[in-house]
PDB file of C-alpha atoms in Angstrom:
ATOM      1  CA  MET A  13       7.547  39.221 176.068  1.00 46.00           C
ATOM      2  CA  PHE A  14       6.806  42.347 177.888  1.00 40.00           C
ATOM      3  CA  ILE A  15       9.319  44.295 176.988  1.00 41.00           C
ATOM      4  CA  ALA A  16       7.966  44.056 173.214  1.00 38.00           C
ATOM      5  CA  ILE A  17       5.218  46.015 174.483  1.00 42.00           C
ATOM      6  CA  ALA A  18       5.305  48.183 177.873  1.00 38.00           C
ATOM      7  CA  GLY A  19       9.154  49.247 178.101  1.00 40.00           C
ATOM      8  CA  LEU A  20       9.863  50.166 174.859  1.00 37.00           C
ATOM      9  CA  LEU A  21       6.698  52.158 173.847  1.00 45.00           C
ATOM     10  CA  GLY A  22       6.718  54.274 176.689  1.00 42.00           C
ATOM     11  CA  CYS A  23       3.249  52.601 177.635  1.00 40.00           C
ATOM     12  CA  ARG A  24       0.819  53.655 179.790  1.00 37.00           C
ATOM     13  CA  GLY A  25      -0.408  50.381 180.804  1.00 41.00           C
ATOM     14  CA  SER A  26      -3.608  49.682 183.569  1.00 39.00           C
ATOM     15  CA  ALA A  27      -3.199  48.324 186.897  1.00 41.00           C
ATOM     16  CA  SER A  28      -3.309  44.521 186.851  1.00 38.00           C
ATOM     17  CA  LYS A  29      -5.966  42.541 188.302  1.00 39.00           C
ATOM     18  CA  TRP A  30      -4.919  39.499 186.515  1.00 38.00           C
ATOM     19  CA  PRO A  31      -5.172  35.902 189.237  1.00 39.00           C
ATOM     20  CA  GLU A  32      -2.684  33.583 188.579  1.00 43.00           C
ATOM     21  CA  ASP A  33      -3.911  30.587 187.556  1.00 40.00           C
ATOM     22  CA  PRO A  34      -1.890  27.323 189.299  1.00 37.00           C
ATOM     23  CA  GLU A  35      -3.816  24.655 187.159  1.00 40.00           C
ATOM     24  CA  ALA A  36      -2.655  26.425 183.794  1.00 42.00           C
ATOM     25  CA  VAL A  37       0.029  24.470 181.443  1.00 41.00           C
ATOM     26  CA  PRO A  38       3.450  26.053 181.278  1.00 45.00           C
ATOM     27  CA  MET A  39       4.037  27.649 177.907  1.00 48.00           C
ATOM     28  CA  GLY A  40       8.043  26.241 177.877  1.00 48.00           C
ATOM     29  CA  GLY A  41       6.410  22.880 179.326  1.00 46.00           C
ATOM     30  CA  GLN A  42       6.872  21.954 183.157  1.00 42.00           C
ATOM     31  CA  ALA A  43      10.929  22.340 184.123  1.00 40.00           C
ATOM     32  CA  PRO A  44      12.396  19.538 184.843  1.00 39.00           C
ATOM     33  CA  ALA A  45      13.893  18.831 188.490  1.00 38.00           C
ATOM     34  CA  ALA A  46      17.508  19.678 188.706  1.00 38.00           C
ATOM     35  CA  ALA A  47      19.650  16.572 187.841  1.00 34.00           C
ATOM     36  CA  PRO A  48      21.256  14.987 191.292  1.00 33.00           C
ATOM     37  CA  ASN A  49      24.688  15.598 191.831  1.00 33.00           C
ATOM     38  CA  ALA A  50      25.307  11.495 191.029  1.00 33.00           C
ATOM     39  CA  VAL A  51      23.745  11.664 187.919  1.00 34.00           C
ATOM     40  CA  ALA A  52      26.401  12.357 185.008  1.00 35.00           C
ATOM     41  CA  ALA A  53      26.866  15.113 182.641  1.00 37.00           C
ATOM     42  CA  GLU A  54      24.978  12.983 180.015  1.00 41.00           C
ATOM     43  CA  ALA A  55      21.843  12.612 182.200  1.00 42.00           C
ATOM     44  CA  SER A  56      21.960  16.486 182.424  1.00 47.00           C
ATOM     45  CA  THR A  57      22.206  16.898 178.510  1.00 51.00           C
ATOM     46  CA  SER A  58      19.298  14.443 178.218  1.00 54.00           C
ATOM     47  CA  THR A  59      17.315  16.470 180.452  1.00 59.00           C
ATOM     48  CA  VAL A  60      17.863  19.897 178.560  1.00 58.00           C
ATOM     49  CA  GLU A  61      17.378  18.239 175.316  1.00 61.00           C
ATOM     50  CA  SER A  62      13.711  16.642 176.835  1.00 67.00           C
ATOM     51  CA  ALA A  63      12.657  20.118 178.119  1.00 65.00           C
ATOM     52  CA  ARG A  64      13.840  22.128 174.883  1.00 64.00           C
ATOM     53  CA  VAL A  65      11.935  18.959 172.756  1.00 71.00           C
ATOM     54  CA  ASP A  66       8.792  19.257 174.953  1.00 72.00           C
ATOM     55  CA  SER A  67       8.635  22.918 174.585  1.00 71.00           C
ATOM     56  CA  ALA A  68       8.906  22.811 170.939  1.00 71.00           C
ATOM     57  CA  LYS A  69       6.048  20.577 170.500  1.00 73.00           C
ATOM     58  CA  ALA A  70       3.686  22.554 172.359  1.00 75.00           C
ATOM     59  CA  LEU A  71       5.067  25.918 171.247  1.00 82.00           C
ATOM     60  CA  ALA A  72       6.396  25.201 167.547  1.00 83.00           C
ATOM     61  CA  GLY A  73       4.227  26.624 164.501  1.00 88.00           C
ATOM     62  CA  THR A  74       2.462  30.144 163.829  1.00 94.00           C
ATOM     63  CA  TRP A  75       0.218  31.642 166.551  1.00 94.00           C
ATOM     64  CA  THR A  76      -2.557  34.356 166.084  1.00 96.00           C
ATOM     65  CA  CYS A  77      -3.495  36.343 168.984  1.00 96.00           C
ATOM     66  CA  THR A  78      -6.029  38.825 169.634  1.00 96.00           C
ATOM     67  CA  GLY A  79      -6.540  41.272 172.657  1.00 96.00           C
ATOM     68  CA  SER A  80      -5.063  44.510 173.987  1.00 93.00           C
ATOM     69  CA  VAL A  81      -1.513  45.929 173.431  1.00 89.00           C
ATOM     70  CA  HIS A  82      -1.108  48.909 175.864  1.00 89.00           C
ATOM     71  CA  GLY A  83       1.171  52.252 174.854  1.00 82.00           C
ATOM     72  CA  PRO A  84       1.087  55.928 175.625  1.00 80.00           C
ATOM     73  CA  GLY A  85      -2.317  56.135 174.472  1.00 84.00           C
ATOM     74  CA  GLY A  86      -3.850  53.289 176.703  1.00 88.00           C
ATOM     75  CA  ALA A  87      -5.116  50.090 175.454  1.00 90.00           C
ATOM     76  CA  SER A  88      -5.378  49.676 171.613  1.00 90.00           C
ATOM     77  CA  PRO A  89      -7.709  46.439 170.167  1.00 94.00           C
ATOM     78  CA  SER A  90      -4.743  44.363 168.516  1.00 93.00           C
ATOM     79  CA  GLU A  91      -4.101  41.655 166.220  1.00 94.00           C
ATOM     80  CA  VAL A  92      -0.414  39.767 166.783  1.00 94.00           C
ATOM     81  CA  THR A  93       1.504  36.668 165.310  1.00 94.00           C
ATOM     82  CA  LEU A  94       4.112  34.633 166.786  1.00 91.00           C
ATOM     83  CA  GLU A  95       6.030  32.425 164.807  1.00 94.00           C
ATOM     84  CA  VAL A  96       7.711  30.022 167.090  1.00 93.00           C
ATOM     85  CA  ARG A  97      10.360  27.239 166.125  1.00 93.00           C
ATOM     86  CA  PRO A  98      13.942  25.504 167.030  1.00 91.00           C
ATOM     87  CA  ASP A  99      17.028  27.857 166.157  1.00 92.00           C
ATOM     88  CA  LEU A 100      20.555  27.571 166.302  1.00 93.00           C
ATOM     89  CA  ASP A 101      20.886  23.804 166.187  1.00 89.00           C
ATOM     90  CA  LYS A 102      18.054  23.104 168.124  1.00 88.00           C
ATOM     91  CA  ALA A 103      19.737  24.830 171.389  1.00 88.00           C
ATOM     92  CA  TRP A 104      17.289  27.833 171.314  1.00 92.00           C
ATOM     93  CA  LEU A 105      13.371  28.447 170.701  1.00 92.00           C
ATOM     94  CA  ARG A 106      13.004  31.511 168.434  1.00 96.00           C
ATOM     95  CA  THR A 107      10.181  33.272 168.691  1.00 94.00           C
ATOM     96  CA  ASP A 108       9.497  36.398 166.450  1.00 96.00           C
ATOM     97  CA  PHE A 109       6.630  38.719 167.621  1.00 93.00           C
ATOM     98  CA  VAL A 110       4.699  41.111 165.210  1.00 93.00           C
ATOM     99  CA  VAL A 111       1.535  43.286 166.025  1.00 91.00           C
ATOM    100  CA  LEU A 112      -0.402  43.386 162.738  1.00 90.00           C
ATOM    101  CA  SER A 113      -3.153  46.009 163.811  1.00 89.00           C
ATOM    102  CA  GLY A 114      -3.609  48.427 166.304  1.00 82.00           C
ATOM    103  CA  GLU A 115      -2.218  51.858 167.369  1.00 86.00           C
ATOM    104  CA  TYR A 116       0.826  50.285 168.539  1.00 84.00           C
ATOM    105  CA  LYS A 117       3.235  48.656 165.711  1.00 85.00           C
ATOM    106  CA  TYR A 118       6.044  46.362 167.257  1.00 85.00           C
ATOM    107  CA  LYS A 119       8.412  43.743 166.439  1.00 88.00           C
ATOM    108  CA  PHE A 120      10.694  41.654 168.492  1.00 92.00           C
ATOM    109  CA  THR A 121      12.358  38.317 168.559  1.00 96.00           C
ATOM    110  CA  SER A 122      13.148  36.337 171.498  1.00 95.00           C
ATOM    111  CA  TYR A 123      15.256  33.217 172.314  1.00 96.00           C
ATOM    112  CA  ARG A 124      14.579  30.547 174.753  1.00 93.00           C
ATOM    113  CA  THR A 125      16.493  28.035 176.518  1.00 92.00           C
ATOM    114  CA  PHE A 126      16.167  25.564 179.674  1.00 89.00           C
ATOM    115  CA  ASP A 127      19.497  25.758 181.823  1.00 88.00           C
ATOM    116  CA  ALA A 128      19.668  22.395 183.500  1.00 86.00           C
ATOM    117  CA  ALA A 129      22.358  23.690 186.072  1.00 88.00           C
ATOM    118  CA  SER A 130      19.780  25.985 187.667  1.00 90.00           C
ATOM    119  CA  SER A 131      16.743  24.589 186.534  1.00 88.00           C
ATOM    120  CA  THR A 132      15.651  27.594 185.071  1.00 92.00           C
ATOM    121  CA  TRP A 133      14.331  28.371 181.601  1.00 92.00           C
ATOM    122  CA  VAL A 134      16.197  31.975 180.294  1.00 95.00           C
ATOM    123  CA  ASN A 135      14.252  34.207 177.542  1.00 94.00           C
ATOM    124  CA  VAL A 136      16.615  36.909 175.799  1.00 95.00           C
ATOM    125  CA  ILE A 137      14.611  39.841 173.940  1.00 94.00           C
ATOM    126  CA  VAL A 138      15.453  42.072 171.372  1.00 93.00           C
ATOM    127  CA  ASP A 139      13.399  44.607 169.605  1.00 89.00           C
ATOM    128  CA  ASN A 140      12.783  46.812 166.554  1.00 88.00           C
ATOM    129  CA  LEU A 141      13.141  49.895 168.919  1.00 84.00           C
ATOM    130  CA  GLY A 142      16.329  49.103 170.000  1.00 87.00           C
ATOM    131  CA  GLY A 143      15.256  47.807 173.393  1.00 89.00           C
ATOM    132  CA  HIS A 144      16.346  44.430 175.155  1.00 93.00           C
ATOM    133  CA  ALA A 145      15.381  42.450 177.911  1.00 95.00           C
ATOM    134  CA  ARG A 146      16.357  39.110 179.922  1.00 96.00           C
ATOM    135  CA  ALA A 147      13.906  36.876 181.850  1.00 96.00           C
ATOM    136  CA  SER A 148      13.927  33.660 183.523  1.00 95.00           C
ATOM    137  CA  SER A 149      11.252  31.278 185.111  1.00 93.00           C
ATOM    138  CA  THR A 150      11.075  27.897 187.217  1.00 91.00           C
ATOM    139  CA  ASP A 151       8.068  26.922 186.043  1.00 87.00           C
ATOM    140  CA  GLY A 152       7.670  27.881 182.337  1.00 86.00           C
ATOM    141  CA  ILE A 153       4.314  29.956 183.276  1.00 87.00           C
ATOM    142  CA  THR A 154       5.862  33.165 185.013  1.00 92.00           C
ATOM    143  CA  TRP A 155       8.756  34.951 183.713  1.00 94.00           C
ATOM    144  CA  LEU A 156      10.083  37.747 185.652  1.00 95.00           C
ATOM    145  CA  GLY A 157      13.080  40.048 184.524  1.00 96.00           C
ATOM    146  CA  GLU A 158      14.249  43.124 183.891  1.00 95.00           C
ATOM    147  CA  SER A 159      14.374  45.267 180.489  1.00 93.00           C
ATOM    148  CA  SER A 160      15.912  48.438 179.198  1.00 89.00           C
ATOM    149  CA  GLY A 161      14.252  50.828 176.463  1.00 85.00           C
ATOM    150  CA  PRO A 162      13.006  54.476 176.035  1.00 81.00           C
ATOM    151  CA  MET A 163      11.728  54.398 179.342  1.00 76.00           C
ATOM    152  CA  GLY A 164      14.621  53.308 181.135  1.00 83.00           C
ATOM    153  CA  GLU A 165      14.988  50.412 183.480  1.00 91.00           C
ATOM    154  CA  MET A 166      12.075  48.546 184.786  1.00 91.00           C
ATOM    155  CA  LYS A 167      10.887  45.269 185.928  1.00 95.00           C
ATOM    156  CA  ILE A 168       9.043  42.974 183.963  1.00 94.00           C
ATOM    157  CA  ARG A 169       6.702  40.059 184.700  1.00 95.00           C
ATOM    158  CA  ASP A 170       4.878  37.915 181.725  1.00 92.00           C
ATOM    159  CA  THR A 171       2.736  35.378 182.299  1.00 92.00           C
ATOM    160  CA  GLU A 172       1.744  32.536 179.641  1.00 90.00           C
ATOM    161  CA  HIS A 173      -0.579  29.761 179.906  1.00 90.00           C
ATOM    162  CA  VAL A 174      -1.103  26.918 177.242  1.00 89.00           C
ATOM    163  CA  VAL A 175      -4.672  26.408 178.545  1.00 90.00           C
ATOM    164  CA  SER A 176      -4.808  23.855 175.789  1.00 90.00           C
ATOM    165  CA  PRO A 177      -3.165  22.038 172.871  1.00 89.00           C
ATOM    166  CA  GLY A 178      -3.048  25.146 170.426  1.00 92.00           C
ATOM    167  CA  MET A 179      -4.743  27.701 172.923  1.00 93.00           C
ATOM    168  CA  MET A 180      -2.574  29.890 174.672  1.00 93.00           C
ATOM    169  CA  ASN A 181      -3.197  33.108 177.161  1.00 96.00           C
ATOM    170  CA  MET A 182      -0.562  35.921 177.566  1.00 94.00           C
ATOM    171  CA  ARG A 183      -0.424  38.915 179.729  1.00 94.00           C
ATOM    172  CA  GLY A 184       2.637  41.293 180.002  1.00 92.00           C
ATOM    173  CA  GLN A 185       3.257  43.635 183.480  1.00 93.00           C
ATOM    174  CA  TYR A 186       5.850  45.824 184.161  1.00 92.00           C
ATOM    175  CA  SER A 187       6.733  47.955 187.040  1.00 93.00           C
ATOM    176  CA  LEU A 188       8.804  50.926 187.548  1.00 89.00           C
ATOM    177  CA  ASP A 189       9.366  50.830 191.218  1.00 89.00           C
ATOM    178  CA  GLY A 190       9.342  47.402 191.543  1.00 85.00           C
ATOM    179  CA  ARG A 191       5.977  47.305 193.752  1.00 90.00           C
ATOM    180  CA  THR A 192       3.004  48.514 191.116  1.00 92.00           C
ATOM    181  CA  TRP A 193       2.455  46.682 188.158  1.00 93.00           C
ATOM    182  CA  ASN A 194       0.826  47.869 184.880  1.00 91.00           C
ATOM    183  CA  THR A 195      -0.644  45.511 182.111  1.00 91.00           C
ATOM    184  CA  GLY A 196       1.407  45.765 178.522  1.00 89.00           C
ATOM    185  CA  TYR A 197      -0.353  43.438 177.116  1.00 91.00           C
ATOM    186  CA  ASP A 198      -3.351  40.749 177.085  1.00 94.00           C
ATOM    187  CA  LEU A 199      -3.630  38.551 174.281  1.00 96.00           C
ATOM    188  CA  SER A 200      -5.310  34.807 173.380  1.00 96.00           C
ATOM    189  CA  CYS A 201      -3.555  33.189 171.091  1.00 96.00           C
ATOM    190  CA  LYS A 202      -4.538  30.330 168.779  1.00 96.00           C
ATOM    191  CA  LYS A 203      -1.965  28.179 166.715  1.00 93.00           C
TER     192      LYS A 203
END
């Protein structure tokens, strides 16, 4: 989701000081372990469906978020909505992200699914500025990837914590050099 805010708005974020939380519940649900080689393709299909169903149960619905979205002028207090639902015959979870208030108006649609062969969640994002990103996660909490937009190519890192049912914290970060991370958004969400 980071590309939605930072990479495409040409943002000037702030250095990140957000600690990782190993106790957090993953937004995409805990990614199941890869199926052993001896397990039939049916079990692998079941694992994928189970991962998507568990994630959909935790995420489906409308989320209202408040916090800061960073852009060229720095941080702006903002309200955001997330609409999450299964899509494309339930093969993907679709998220529609819309900034409702604040200085930086922005929209994106993302599609997320679980790849059992690699035990990895995959997320693809396109936005209203012509940008796109692809990220992956092995734990459903930390998403690493690359984006392309008005600022060019950059690394992205999103952290999504479902802290309790119906409560989620989200932080998006970006790096132009792969070493220094800046914040693109910092949101608390309720379903």
